[in-house]
Coordinates of C-alpha atoms and ligand atoms in Angstrom, one line a residue:
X1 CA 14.5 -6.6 37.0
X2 CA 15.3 -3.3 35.5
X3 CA 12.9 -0.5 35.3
X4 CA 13.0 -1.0 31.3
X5 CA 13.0 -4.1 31.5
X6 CA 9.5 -4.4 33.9
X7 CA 7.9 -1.8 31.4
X8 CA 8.6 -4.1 28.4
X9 CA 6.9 -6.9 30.3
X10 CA 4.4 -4.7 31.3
X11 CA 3.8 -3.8 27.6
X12 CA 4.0 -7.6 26.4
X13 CA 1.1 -8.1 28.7
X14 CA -0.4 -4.7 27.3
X15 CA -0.1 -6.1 23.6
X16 CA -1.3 -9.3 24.4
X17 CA -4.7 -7.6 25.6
X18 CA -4.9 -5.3 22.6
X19 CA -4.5 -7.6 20.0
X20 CA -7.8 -8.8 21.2
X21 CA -9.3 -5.6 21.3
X22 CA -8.4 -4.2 17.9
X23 CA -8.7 -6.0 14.7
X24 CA -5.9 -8.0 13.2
X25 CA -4.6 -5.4 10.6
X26 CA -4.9 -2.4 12.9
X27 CA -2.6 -4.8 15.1
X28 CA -0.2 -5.4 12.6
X29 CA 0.2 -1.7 11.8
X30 CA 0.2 0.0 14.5
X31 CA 0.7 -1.7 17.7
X32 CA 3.1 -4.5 16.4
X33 CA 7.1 -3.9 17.1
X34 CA 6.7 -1.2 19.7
X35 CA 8.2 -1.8 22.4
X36 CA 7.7 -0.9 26.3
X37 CA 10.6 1.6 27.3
X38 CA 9.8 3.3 30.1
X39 CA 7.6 3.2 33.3
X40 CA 7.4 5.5 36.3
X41 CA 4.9 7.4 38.4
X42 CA 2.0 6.7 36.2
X43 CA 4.1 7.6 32.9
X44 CA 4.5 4.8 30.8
X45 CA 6.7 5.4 28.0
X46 CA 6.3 3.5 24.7
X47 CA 9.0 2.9 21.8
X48 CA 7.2 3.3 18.6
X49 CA 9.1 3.2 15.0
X50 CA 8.3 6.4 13.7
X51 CA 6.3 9.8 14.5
X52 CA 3.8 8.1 11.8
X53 CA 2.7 5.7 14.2
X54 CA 3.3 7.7 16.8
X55 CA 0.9 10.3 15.6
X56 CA -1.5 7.9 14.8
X57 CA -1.7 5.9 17.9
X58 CA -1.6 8.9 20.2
X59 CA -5.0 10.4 18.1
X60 CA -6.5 6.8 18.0
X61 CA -5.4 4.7 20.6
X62 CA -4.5 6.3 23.8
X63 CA -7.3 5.9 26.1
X64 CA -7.5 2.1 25.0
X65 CA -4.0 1.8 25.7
X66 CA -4.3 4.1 29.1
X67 CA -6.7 2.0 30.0
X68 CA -5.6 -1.3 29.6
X69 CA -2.2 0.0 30.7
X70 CA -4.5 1.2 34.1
X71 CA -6.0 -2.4 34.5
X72 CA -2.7 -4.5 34.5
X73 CA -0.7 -2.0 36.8
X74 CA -3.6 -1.4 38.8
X75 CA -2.6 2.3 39.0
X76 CA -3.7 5.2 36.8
X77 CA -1.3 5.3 33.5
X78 CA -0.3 7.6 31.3
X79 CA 1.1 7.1 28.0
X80 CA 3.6 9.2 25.9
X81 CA 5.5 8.0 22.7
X82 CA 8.6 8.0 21.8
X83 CA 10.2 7.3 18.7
X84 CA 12.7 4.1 19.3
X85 CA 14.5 2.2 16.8
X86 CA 14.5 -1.4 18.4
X87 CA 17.2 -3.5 17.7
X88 CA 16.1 -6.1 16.9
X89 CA 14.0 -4.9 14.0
X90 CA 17.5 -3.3 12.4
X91 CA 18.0 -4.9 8.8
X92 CA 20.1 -7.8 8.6
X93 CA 21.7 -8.4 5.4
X94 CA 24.3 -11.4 5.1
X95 CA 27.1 -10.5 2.8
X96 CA 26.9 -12.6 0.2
X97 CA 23.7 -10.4 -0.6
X98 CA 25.4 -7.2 -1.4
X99 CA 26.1 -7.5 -4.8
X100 CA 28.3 -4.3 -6.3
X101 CA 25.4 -2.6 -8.5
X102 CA 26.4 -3.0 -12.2
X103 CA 27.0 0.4 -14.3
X104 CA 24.0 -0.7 -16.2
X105 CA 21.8 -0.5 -13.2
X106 CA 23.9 3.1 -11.8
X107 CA 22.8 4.2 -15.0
X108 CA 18.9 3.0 -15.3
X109 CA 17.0 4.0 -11.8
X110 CA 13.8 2.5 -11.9
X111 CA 12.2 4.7 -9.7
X112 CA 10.4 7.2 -10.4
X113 CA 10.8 10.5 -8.7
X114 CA 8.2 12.1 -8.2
X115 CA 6.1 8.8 -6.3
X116 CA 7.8 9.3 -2.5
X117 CA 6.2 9.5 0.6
X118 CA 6.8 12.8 0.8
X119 CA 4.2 13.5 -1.8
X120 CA 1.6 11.3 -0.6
X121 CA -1.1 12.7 0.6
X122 CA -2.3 10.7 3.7
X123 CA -5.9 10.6 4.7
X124 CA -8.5 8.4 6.0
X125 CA -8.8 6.2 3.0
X126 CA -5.2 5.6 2.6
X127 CA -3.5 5.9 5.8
X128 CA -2.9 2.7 6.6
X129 CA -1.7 1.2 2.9
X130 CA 0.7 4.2 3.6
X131 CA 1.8 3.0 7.1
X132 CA 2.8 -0.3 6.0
X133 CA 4.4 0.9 2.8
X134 CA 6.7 2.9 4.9
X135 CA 7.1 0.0 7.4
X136 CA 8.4 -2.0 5.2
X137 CA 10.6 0.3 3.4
X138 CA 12.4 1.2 6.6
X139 CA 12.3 -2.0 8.1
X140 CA 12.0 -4.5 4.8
X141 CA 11.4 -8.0 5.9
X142 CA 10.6 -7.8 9.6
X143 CA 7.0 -6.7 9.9
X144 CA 4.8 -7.6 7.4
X145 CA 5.5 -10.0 4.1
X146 CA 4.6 -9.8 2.0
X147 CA 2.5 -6.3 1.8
X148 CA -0.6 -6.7 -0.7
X149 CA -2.3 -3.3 -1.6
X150 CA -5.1 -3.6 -3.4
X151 CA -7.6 -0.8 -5.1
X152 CA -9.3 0.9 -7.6
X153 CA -7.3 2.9 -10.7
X154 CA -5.8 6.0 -10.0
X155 CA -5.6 5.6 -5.7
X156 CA -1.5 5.4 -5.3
X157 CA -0.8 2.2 -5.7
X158 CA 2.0 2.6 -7.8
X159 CA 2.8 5.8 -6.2
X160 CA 3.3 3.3 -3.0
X161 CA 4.5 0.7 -4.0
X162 CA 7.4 3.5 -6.0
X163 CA 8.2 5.1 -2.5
X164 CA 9.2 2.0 -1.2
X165 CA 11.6 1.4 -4.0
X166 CA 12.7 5.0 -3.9
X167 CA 13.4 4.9 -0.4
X168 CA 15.0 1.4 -0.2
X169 CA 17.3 1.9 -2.6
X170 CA 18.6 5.3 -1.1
X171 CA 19.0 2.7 1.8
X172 CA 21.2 1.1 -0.8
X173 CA 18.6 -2.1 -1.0
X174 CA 18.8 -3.5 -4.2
X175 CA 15.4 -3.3 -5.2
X176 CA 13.7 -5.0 -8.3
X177 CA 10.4 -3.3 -9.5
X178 CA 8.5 -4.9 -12.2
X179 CA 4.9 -4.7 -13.2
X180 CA 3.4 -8.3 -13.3
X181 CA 3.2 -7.7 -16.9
X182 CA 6.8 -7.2 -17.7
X183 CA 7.3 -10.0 -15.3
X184 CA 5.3 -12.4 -17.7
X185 CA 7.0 -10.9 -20.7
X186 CA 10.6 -11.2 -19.0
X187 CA 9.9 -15.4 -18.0
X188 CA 8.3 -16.0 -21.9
X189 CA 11.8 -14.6 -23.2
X190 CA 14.0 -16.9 -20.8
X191 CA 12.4 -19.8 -21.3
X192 CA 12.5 -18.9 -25.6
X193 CA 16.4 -17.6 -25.2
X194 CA 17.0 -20.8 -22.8
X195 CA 18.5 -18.3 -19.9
X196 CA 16.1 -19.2 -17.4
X197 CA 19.1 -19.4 -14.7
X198 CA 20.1 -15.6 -15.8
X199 CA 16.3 -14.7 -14.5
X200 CA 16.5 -17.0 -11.7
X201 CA 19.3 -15.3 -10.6
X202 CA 18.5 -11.7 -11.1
X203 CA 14.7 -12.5 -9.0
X204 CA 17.1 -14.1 -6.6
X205 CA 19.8 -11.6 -6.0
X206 CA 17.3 -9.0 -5.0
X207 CA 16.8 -7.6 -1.1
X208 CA 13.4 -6.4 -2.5
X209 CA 10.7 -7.6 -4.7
X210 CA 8.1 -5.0 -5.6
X211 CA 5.5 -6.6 -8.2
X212 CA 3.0 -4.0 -9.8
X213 CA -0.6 -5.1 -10.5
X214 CA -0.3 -8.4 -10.0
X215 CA -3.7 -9.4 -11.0
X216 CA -2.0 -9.7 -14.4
X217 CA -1.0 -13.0 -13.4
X218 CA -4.7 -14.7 -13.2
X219 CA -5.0 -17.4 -15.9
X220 CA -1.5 -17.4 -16.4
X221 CA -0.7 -20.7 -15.2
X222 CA 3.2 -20.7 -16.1
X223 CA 3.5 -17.4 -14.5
X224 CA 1.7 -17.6 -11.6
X225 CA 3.5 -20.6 -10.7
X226 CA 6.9 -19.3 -11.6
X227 CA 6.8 -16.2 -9.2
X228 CA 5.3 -18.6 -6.4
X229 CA 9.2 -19.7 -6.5
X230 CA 10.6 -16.6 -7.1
X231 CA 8.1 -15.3 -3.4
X232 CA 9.5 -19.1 -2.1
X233 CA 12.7 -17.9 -2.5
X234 CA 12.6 -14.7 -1.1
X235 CA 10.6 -15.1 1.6
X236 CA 12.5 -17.6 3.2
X237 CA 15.7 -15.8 3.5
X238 CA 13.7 -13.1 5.0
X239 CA 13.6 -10.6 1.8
X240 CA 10.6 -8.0 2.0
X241 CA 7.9 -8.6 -0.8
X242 CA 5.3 -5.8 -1.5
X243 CA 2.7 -6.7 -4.0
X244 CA -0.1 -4.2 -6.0
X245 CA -3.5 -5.5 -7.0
X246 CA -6.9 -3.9 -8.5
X247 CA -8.4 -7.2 -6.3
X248 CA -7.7 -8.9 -2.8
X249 CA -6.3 -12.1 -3.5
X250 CA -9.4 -13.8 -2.7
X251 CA -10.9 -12.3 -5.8
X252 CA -8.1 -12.4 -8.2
X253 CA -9.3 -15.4 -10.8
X254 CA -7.5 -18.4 -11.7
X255 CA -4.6 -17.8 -9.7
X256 CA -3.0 -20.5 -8.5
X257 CA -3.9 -22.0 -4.9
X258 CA -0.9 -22.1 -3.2
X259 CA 0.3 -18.6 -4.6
X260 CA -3.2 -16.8 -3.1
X261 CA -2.6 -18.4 0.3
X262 CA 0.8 -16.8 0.2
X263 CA -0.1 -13.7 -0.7
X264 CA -2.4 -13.9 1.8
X265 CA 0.4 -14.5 4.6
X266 CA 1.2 -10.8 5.4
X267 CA -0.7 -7.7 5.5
X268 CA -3.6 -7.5 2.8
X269 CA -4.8 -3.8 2.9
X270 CA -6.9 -1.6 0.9
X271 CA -6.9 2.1 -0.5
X272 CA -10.6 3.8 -0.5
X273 CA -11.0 6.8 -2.9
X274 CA -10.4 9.9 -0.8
X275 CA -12.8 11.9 1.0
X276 CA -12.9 15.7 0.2
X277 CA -10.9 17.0 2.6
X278 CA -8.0 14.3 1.2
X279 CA -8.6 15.4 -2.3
X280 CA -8.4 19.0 -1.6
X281 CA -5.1 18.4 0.0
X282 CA -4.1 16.4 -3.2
X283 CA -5.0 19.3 -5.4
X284 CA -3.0 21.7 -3.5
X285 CA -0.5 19.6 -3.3
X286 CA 0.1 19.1 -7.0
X287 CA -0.5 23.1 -7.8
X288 CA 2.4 23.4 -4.8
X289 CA 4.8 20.4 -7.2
X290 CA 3.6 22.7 -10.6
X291 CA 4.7 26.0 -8.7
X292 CA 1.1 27.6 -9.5
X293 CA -1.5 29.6 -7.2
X294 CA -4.7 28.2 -7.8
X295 CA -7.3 29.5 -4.9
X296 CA -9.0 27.1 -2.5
X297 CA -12.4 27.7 -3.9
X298 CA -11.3 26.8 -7.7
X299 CA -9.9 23.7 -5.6
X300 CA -13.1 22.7 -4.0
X301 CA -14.9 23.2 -7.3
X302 CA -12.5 20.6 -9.2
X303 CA -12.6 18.1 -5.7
X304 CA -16.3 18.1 -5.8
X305 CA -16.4 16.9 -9.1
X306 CA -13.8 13.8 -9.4
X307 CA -14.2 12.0 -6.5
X308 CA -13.2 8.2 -7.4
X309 CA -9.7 8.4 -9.1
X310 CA -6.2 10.7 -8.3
X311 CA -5.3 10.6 -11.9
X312 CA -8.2 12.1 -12.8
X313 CA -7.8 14.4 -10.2
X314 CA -4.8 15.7 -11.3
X315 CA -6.2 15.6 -15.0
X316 CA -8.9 18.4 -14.0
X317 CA -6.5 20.7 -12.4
X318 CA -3.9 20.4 -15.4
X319 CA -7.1 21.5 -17.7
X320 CA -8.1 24.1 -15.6
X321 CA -4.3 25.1 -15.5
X322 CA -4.8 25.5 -18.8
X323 CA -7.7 27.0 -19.1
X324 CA -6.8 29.8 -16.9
X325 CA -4.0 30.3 -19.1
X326 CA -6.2 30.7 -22.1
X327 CA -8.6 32.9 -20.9
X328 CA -6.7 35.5 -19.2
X329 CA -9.3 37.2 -16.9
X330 CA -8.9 34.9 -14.2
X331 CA -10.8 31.7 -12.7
X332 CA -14.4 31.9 -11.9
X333 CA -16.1 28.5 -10.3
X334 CA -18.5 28.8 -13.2
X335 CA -15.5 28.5 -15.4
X336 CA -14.4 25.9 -13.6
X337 CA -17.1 24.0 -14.2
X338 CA -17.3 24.3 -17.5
X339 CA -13.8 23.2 -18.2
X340 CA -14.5 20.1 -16.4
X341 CA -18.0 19.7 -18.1
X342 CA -16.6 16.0 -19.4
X343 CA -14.4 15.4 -16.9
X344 CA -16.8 14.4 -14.1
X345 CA -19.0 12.3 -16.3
X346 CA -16.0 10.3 -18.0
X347 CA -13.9 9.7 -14.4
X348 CA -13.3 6.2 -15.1
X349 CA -12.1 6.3 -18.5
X350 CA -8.4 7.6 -19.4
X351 CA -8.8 10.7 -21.8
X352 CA -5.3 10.7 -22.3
X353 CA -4.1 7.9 -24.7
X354 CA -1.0 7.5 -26.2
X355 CA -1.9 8.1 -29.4
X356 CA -2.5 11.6 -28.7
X357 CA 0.9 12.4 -26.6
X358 CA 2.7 11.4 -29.8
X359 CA 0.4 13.7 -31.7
X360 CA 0.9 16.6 -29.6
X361 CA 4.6 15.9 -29.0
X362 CA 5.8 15.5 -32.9
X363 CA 3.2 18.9 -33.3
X364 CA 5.8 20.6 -31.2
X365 CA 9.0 18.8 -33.0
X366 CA 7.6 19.3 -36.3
X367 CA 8.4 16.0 -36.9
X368 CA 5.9 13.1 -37.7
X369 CA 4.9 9.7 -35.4
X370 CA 6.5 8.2 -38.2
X371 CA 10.0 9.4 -37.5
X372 CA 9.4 8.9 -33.5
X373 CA 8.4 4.9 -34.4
X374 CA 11.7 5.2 -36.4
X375 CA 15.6 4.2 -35.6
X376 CA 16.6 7.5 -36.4
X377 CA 18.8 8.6 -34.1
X378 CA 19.9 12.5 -34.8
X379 CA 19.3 14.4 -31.5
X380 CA 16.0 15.9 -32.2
X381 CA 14.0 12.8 -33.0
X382 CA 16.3 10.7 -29.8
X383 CA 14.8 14.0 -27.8
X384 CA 11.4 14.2 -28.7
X385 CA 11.1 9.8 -28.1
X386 CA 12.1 10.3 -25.1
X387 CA 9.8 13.1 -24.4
X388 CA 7.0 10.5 -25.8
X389 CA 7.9 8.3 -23.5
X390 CA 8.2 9.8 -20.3
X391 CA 4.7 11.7 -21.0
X392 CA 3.2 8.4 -21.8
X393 CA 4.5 7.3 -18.8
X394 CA 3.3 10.2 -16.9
X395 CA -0.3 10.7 -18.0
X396 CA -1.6 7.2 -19.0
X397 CA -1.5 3.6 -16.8
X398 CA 0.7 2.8 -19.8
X399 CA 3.0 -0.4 -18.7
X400 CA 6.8 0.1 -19.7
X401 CA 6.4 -2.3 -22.3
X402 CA 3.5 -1.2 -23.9
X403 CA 5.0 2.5 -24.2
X404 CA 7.8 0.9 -25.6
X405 CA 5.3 -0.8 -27.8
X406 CA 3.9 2.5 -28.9
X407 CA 7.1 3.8 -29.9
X408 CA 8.5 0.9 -32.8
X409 CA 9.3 -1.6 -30.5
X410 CA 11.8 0.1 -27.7
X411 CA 12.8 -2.3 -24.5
X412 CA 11.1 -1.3 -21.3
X413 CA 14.9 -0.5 -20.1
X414 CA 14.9 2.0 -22.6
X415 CA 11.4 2.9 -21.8
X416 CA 12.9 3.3 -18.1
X417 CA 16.1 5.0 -19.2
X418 CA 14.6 7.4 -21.0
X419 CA 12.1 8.2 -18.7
X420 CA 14.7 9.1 -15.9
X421 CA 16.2 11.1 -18.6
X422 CA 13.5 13.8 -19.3
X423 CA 12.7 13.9 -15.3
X424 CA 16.5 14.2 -14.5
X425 CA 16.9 17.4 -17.3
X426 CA 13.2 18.5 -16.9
X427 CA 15.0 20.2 -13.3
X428 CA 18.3 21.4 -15.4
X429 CA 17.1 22.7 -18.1
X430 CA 13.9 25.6 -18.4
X431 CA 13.5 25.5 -22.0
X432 CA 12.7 22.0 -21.8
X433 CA 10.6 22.0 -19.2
X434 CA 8.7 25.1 -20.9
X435 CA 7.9 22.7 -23.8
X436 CA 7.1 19.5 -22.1
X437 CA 4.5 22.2 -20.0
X438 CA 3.1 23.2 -23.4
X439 CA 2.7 19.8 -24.4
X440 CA 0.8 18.9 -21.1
X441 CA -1.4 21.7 -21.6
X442 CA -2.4 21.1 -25.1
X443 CA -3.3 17.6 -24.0
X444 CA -5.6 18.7 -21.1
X445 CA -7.2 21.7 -23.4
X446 CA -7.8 19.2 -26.7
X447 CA -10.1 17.2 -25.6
X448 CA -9.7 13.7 -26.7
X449 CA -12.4 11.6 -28.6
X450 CA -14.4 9.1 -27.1
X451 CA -12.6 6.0 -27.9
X452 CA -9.4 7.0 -28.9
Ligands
ADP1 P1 -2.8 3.4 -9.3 O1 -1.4 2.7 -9.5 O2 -3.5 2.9 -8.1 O3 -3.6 3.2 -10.6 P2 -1.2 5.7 -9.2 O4 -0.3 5.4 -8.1 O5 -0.6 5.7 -10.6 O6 -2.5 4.9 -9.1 O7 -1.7 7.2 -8.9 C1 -2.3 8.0 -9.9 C2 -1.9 9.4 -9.7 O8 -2.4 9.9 -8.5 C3 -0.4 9.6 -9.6 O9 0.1 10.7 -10.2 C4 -0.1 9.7 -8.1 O10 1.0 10.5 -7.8 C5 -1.4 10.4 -7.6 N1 -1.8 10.0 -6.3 C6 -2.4 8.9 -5.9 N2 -2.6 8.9 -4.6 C7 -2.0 10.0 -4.1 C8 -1.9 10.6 -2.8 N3 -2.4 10.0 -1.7 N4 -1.2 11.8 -2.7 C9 -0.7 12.4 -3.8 N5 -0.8 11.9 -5.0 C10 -1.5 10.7 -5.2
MG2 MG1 -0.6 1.5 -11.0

């Protein structure tokens, strides 16, 4: 037996005595797939799949793993990681999967930018949702499937469950992203159009599934049984699954049986509000994104007062963005506090509606909601829709359907489309960006009426 060969026996043994020493998830995260590589006077080298886990394990796990390491060897181990990409964990895609992408998906990402992993903030409440979202981006179908997130509004699930898309498409996956909702809506206008093959195929076709807030599906019989073929399908050829949820599946209602015990098959794992120290490193973060120098004491008076949801989060520091702008003598906590007088007691509840984004963009367009609802299609109304729609996007939970709703009826591919527009010339061109800003600020600095 080769020295690498012996270690990974050694660590199959290893693994065998951790699983029953850390719980099941934990497991599945972080201790799953690595792989023994090395061993030799009292170093025992371990393959891991990325510095994530490696990071991770090495903080959290390295005198169990010493230890147990110590008790099978019967000699005093130490451990050191080592990023490895095994082999056997490499994606295998047959052929006859790779479909050419057609020019009217080139032209229509679905992804939206800004949600990567790069601009996830990890902390204690989140850090393992994030672990297996990257997992299974990098290594879609091999470790868990499918991945069920579930938590509150506002924690990053759709900013997850978007980084995976983001970064298995730049992996060239073709990835399908769909709220449950524009799932429901897709299936209702198959089976009226009689094209139900045309959806089958497209659900089919894909090396990725990523289904937003699926809770959408409870008490919708037709539908919840429809995607339990659609997950049939895909799971058994091996294609990764990653579903959102504001429930575990247990809790979901009226879903059907044999769809909850699937979705109960891979890894189900939460996302706990942040703890201050998380949300301070948010807020930074997104006065880093906005290019603005807000100081860490004006920081820790906005984290102290929303504590239960990001997008409210980032609401507080957009008004006090724009407060500061208004009153030009510079930030006080006192101020602070004032301009978030609302903001702490109405956390849960959106302030931002759509209603008031078309307001404040046809303010700046001089035009009316009128002509934005409209077919017109001169440049200047075509411009400030699309604005519309990528800030309804951006600043409410607004599904692509229901801001296409909002705006006379559009498809959520144009929704989409138009969406990727504005955050595509938003980088190219400063004068839009400047008015889009404006628009932002006016939203944050009017407040909006209970209701609205
Ligand atoms: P959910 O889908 O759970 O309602 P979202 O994914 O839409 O929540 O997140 C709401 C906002 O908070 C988004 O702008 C998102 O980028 C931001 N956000 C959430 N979690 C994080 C995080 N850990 N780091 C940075 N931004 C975050
Ligand atoms: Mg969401």
């Amino acid at each position: 037996m080769t020295e690498k060969q012996s270690a990974q026996h050694v660590w199959e043994a290893a693994l065998g005595e951790l699983q029953l020493q850390v719980n099941k998830s934990n497991y599945h995260t972080w201790l799953k797939g690595t792989t023994g590589l090395n061993s030799q006077d009292g170093q025992f080298i371990i393959g891991v799949p990325n510095t994530f886990v490696a990071e991770y394990l090495d903080r959290n796990q390295r005198s169990l793993i010493e230890k147990v390491l110590t008790d099978l060897t019967q000699q005093e181990m130490r451990v050191q990681f080592q990023i490895h990409d095994s082999p056997a964990k490499t994606l295998v895609r047959p052929d006859n999967r790779i479909k050419p992408v057609s020019p009217h998906q080139a032209r229509m990402p679905l992804f939206n930018p800004k949600y990567t992993f790069d601009s996830f903030v990890v902390g204690n409440g989140n850090q393992l949702a994030f672990a297996a979202a990257h997992g299974i981006a990098e290594n879609p179908g091999h470790s868990y499937n499918p991945l069920f997130i579930h938590a509150g509004p506002g924690l990053g699930k759709t900013h997850l469950l978007q980084s995976i898309g983001n970064l298995a498409q730049a992996h060239d996956m073709k990835v399908i992203y769909v709220s449950a909702e524009q799932y429901t809506n897709e299936l209702m206008t198959a089976l009226r159009e009689k094209k139900m093959e045309d959806f089958r195929g497209k659900y089919r076709n894909a090396d990725m599934l990523l289904v937003d807030d699926i809770q959408f599906f409870s008490g919708k019989e037709q539908t919840g049984e429809s995607f339990f073929h659609t997950f049939n399908e895909l799971h058994n050829s091996s294609r990764q699954i990653a579903v959102t949820s504001d429930q575990r599946p247990k809790d979901i209602p009226s879903l059907p049986e044999r769809l909850r015990s699937r979705l109960e098959w891979g890894l189900v794992t939460d996302i706990q509000p942040p703890d201050f120290k998380t949300r301070l490193a948010i807020l930074q973060n997104k006065a880093d994104e906005k290019g603005i120098d807000v100081s860490v004491d004006i920081l820790e008076v906005i984290a102290l007062q929303v504590q239960q949801n990001i997008r409210a989060l980032e609401g507080a520091l957009n008004r006090v963005i724009a407060y500061a702008k208004l009153i030009k003598t510079g930030l006080t906590p006192e101020l602070v506090n004032q301009a978030l007088r609302d903001v702490a007691a109405n956390e849960e509840k959106k302030t931002v509606t759509p209603l008031l984004i078309i307001e404040a963009v046809v303010n700046s367009f001089q035009l009316t909601p009128t002509d934005l609802k409209s077919r017109k299609k001169d440049e200047a109304t075509v411009l400030a829709r699309q604005v519309a729609m990528y800030l309804i996007r951006q600043e409410t939970d607004c599904s692509l359907d229901e801001v296409g709703k909002e705006l006379g009826g559009r498809s959520p591919a144009t929704v989409s489309y138009s969406y990727q527009k504005i955050a595509t010339s938003l980088n190219d061109c400063p004068s839009l960006q400047r008015k889009v800003f404006d628009i932002q600020q006016r939203l944050y600095t009017v407040s909006a009426p209970a209701g609205r």
